[in-house]
């Protein structure tokens, strides 16, 4: 999180934090372990009423932000959710809502946005990898697979990139469309649900196209950037919480007649962890600013954040588990909830290795 | 009141009175283009010629009205804000700048003088410093130890209007070619160690001071050891209060960590090592030289090195910004210092990996990028020691940022003359 927030943002953070503490403590997260959706729709709708799904949507379309760029506000929600490993499809819903709000037709906005904004429905973003497709008269026919897709089985709308002869094209596919088969997947996170979406001759008409045919490349870039920025903010929130828990634990627990926190070997580990944590905050915020302001270096900053944060998050949480001792590797302790979340975030929306290669390409081109 | 990165008043009445940052930036851009030479290969050279050239470059900044952006106007500075300084630094990236004056002269010693110097001391030294006429060094570390700075043994005994200095300082970089020093010495042996120290301004080259150069691993002779033999120092050259030198030294160290980490408001132009990435193409060059741009492993290493530079820049911004508003305590400067040092460690290893066999041998007089990376790796640990070791930074972060218990010490609350001492490394 930025060290300096506006007054509005400070208030927003504390409302969000209070709401999450009351509605989504880790006991509630654990209670959703076997829930097919992995989140409570009623709690999600109340979160939506606090603004969780409307910050990236223009005011004219029912959204609105606190500061100049809604993304700078939304990362605050993501970070707070990370602190409590909270459930809820924050990334896909916001990515889809922003896209529809920016590029959708009036009809699409009317049909899709109200239910996303009030939290009564959720949407899935089928990722940046396009699904093969073809034109059939006025219709677009999809044949391919997207996986793993967050909230795929819960979504009322799927935002899909289709590979057409004219270029990448995005379409909104209503759940239940003929030829669309959604298979829920098992996963590492207790409450974050993913699914495989198969398209087999699934057809949508021209009205389903978001923006213009063949013209979705920039929108897809933006979606990847926004997804990564939210994900990084969430991860940093999780790291921050685990770090605080560990610092407190080392002060309370004793060995050889003195607190663990008095041993230099352990103090130095926390000093390193603190340094990585601050660096993670710094690059996550920088990426959020670059994407919010739609700067030319947005892609580079996002990939830098993904490269830096992914492995440092898992390493920090693993180190904190080590510092907790045996209790750290039990089911009953919350540490594994955090480890699951940061491990999933490290690998989703591009691994650190994928993003490192993007940076390498920026620096020295594509290998022959 | 306009406040710079260290919470000091820079002398400007209100922000409205100041030249808008973007106007300043535009003016700086034009001036730089007309007056400063482009950044060449020699910027990192540590020769005497280079040092003299940097004095001259600093003189140009002064003549052009761009020296000491965050220094008080009264003492020759511009009295502007860190935003102005950052704008200037960004604009100056393509140009050769007096990089080595930044640390320690401007970023550490001049900064400490701004904070603790008397009006006369500041009038006497700050304008010449900003003109490039005075190079300063720190006389802190001693042969008996550098980490335990408050345990120093160099003594200054009062004799009327002067103090008489005896002892030895070591590891002072480039003292032989510099002009002035801040020297920490013990003035009272009957009180616990932190309470009997005094900070002095001293001329380096004067009777009673012997400066010996020490050869470093890379063959250069920058390191120095000084021997003091009854050197008289006027009492008017005490910085801060007598016996309160620890207060001054502690702040000096905060300035040092900021400056070394690239976050000082008092420097002019970022050295390429703190650059936010673009200008530092060493790893890419090394990968090309080795013909390994397509090797997926090498691509990852090049990317990691670049990402670390980007992260370092953002961390500096975050921590220094936090220190300016009070969201971060002053000891948080150690986070920057530790990050910078461990970054050098990792980037050095990345360099060795990319360079491969080219570090072994090369045509006489023609070392490639890989060979240079190999040679640089010999002094990899330098940044992890200079300005306080990584271990000391970790102590500071854990104790003074995180509030963990302090290390046990056998020398607290007893008169310093009773404290046990060990051998000296040299
Ligand atoms: C490139 C460079 C430039 C320098 N420039 C200057 C200069 O201009 N002026 C100046 O005065 N000095 C300078 N120094 C000296 C530097 O400040 C000292 O080297 C440093 O503070 C360490 O002191 P030392 O060398 O005596 O090592 P020691 O203090 O003897 O430490 C030896 C090892 O023990 C560790 N250690 C010591 N105490 C503790 C502890 N309490 N807990 C855990 N670990 C500990 C240290 O981290 C280190 O690894 C420079 C050093 C370098 C490398």
Short mmCIF file of C-alpha atoms in Angstrom, two decimals, chain B residues 124-125 139 162-166 175-176 178-183 200-212 226-234 237:
data_model
loop_
_atom_site.label_atom_id
_atom_site.label_comp_id
_atom_site.label_asym_id
_atom_site.label_seq_id
_atom_site.Cartn_x
_atom_site.Cartn_y
_atom_site.Cartn_z
CA UNK B 124 32.80 28.88 5.81
CA UNK B 125 32.32 25.45 4.26
CA UNK B 139 37.07 9.79 9.91
CA UNK B 162 42.03 23.85 21.24
CA UNK B 163 41.66 20.09 21.44
CA UNK B 164 44.75 17.93 20.88
CA UNK B 165 44.03 14.93 18.68
CA UNK B 166 45.88 11.59 18.92
CA UNK B 175 41.32 10.95 2.15
CA UNK B 176 44.72 11.48 0.52
CA UNK B 178 40.51 15.26 -0.12
CA UNK B 179 40.54 18.44 1.93
CA UNK B 180 38.44 18.23 5.07
CA UNK B 181 37.08 15.57 7.40
CA UNK B 182 34.57 15.05 10.15
CA UNK B 183 36.36 13.14 12.85
CA UNK B 200 35.22 17.68 14.93
CA UNK B 201 35.79 19.41 11.63
CA UNK B 202 39.43 18.98 10.67
CA UNK B 203 41.73 19.88 7.83
CA UNK B 204 43.23 16.66 6.52
CA UNK B 205 46.60 17.91 5.32
CA UNK B 206 48.34 19.62 8.21
CA UNK B 207 51.30 19.01 10.48
CA UNK B 208 50.77 16.00 12.75
CA UNK B 209 48.52 14.15 10.29
CA UNK B 210 50.06 11.29 8.32
CA UNK B 211 47.94 9.76 5.55
CA UNK B 212 48.86 6.30 4.23
CA UNK B 226 45.48 8.38 9.08
CA UNK B 227 47.75 8.78 12.09
CA UNK B 228 47.25 11.77 14.37
CA UNK B 229 50.15 13.03 16.38
CA UNK B 230 49.25 15.96 18.66
CA UNK B 231 47.08 17.65 16.05
CA UNK B 232 45.55 20.88 17.40
CA UNK B 233 41.88 21.45 16.55
CA UNK B 234 40.22 24.78 17.41
CA UNK B 237 35.49 23.36 14.95
#
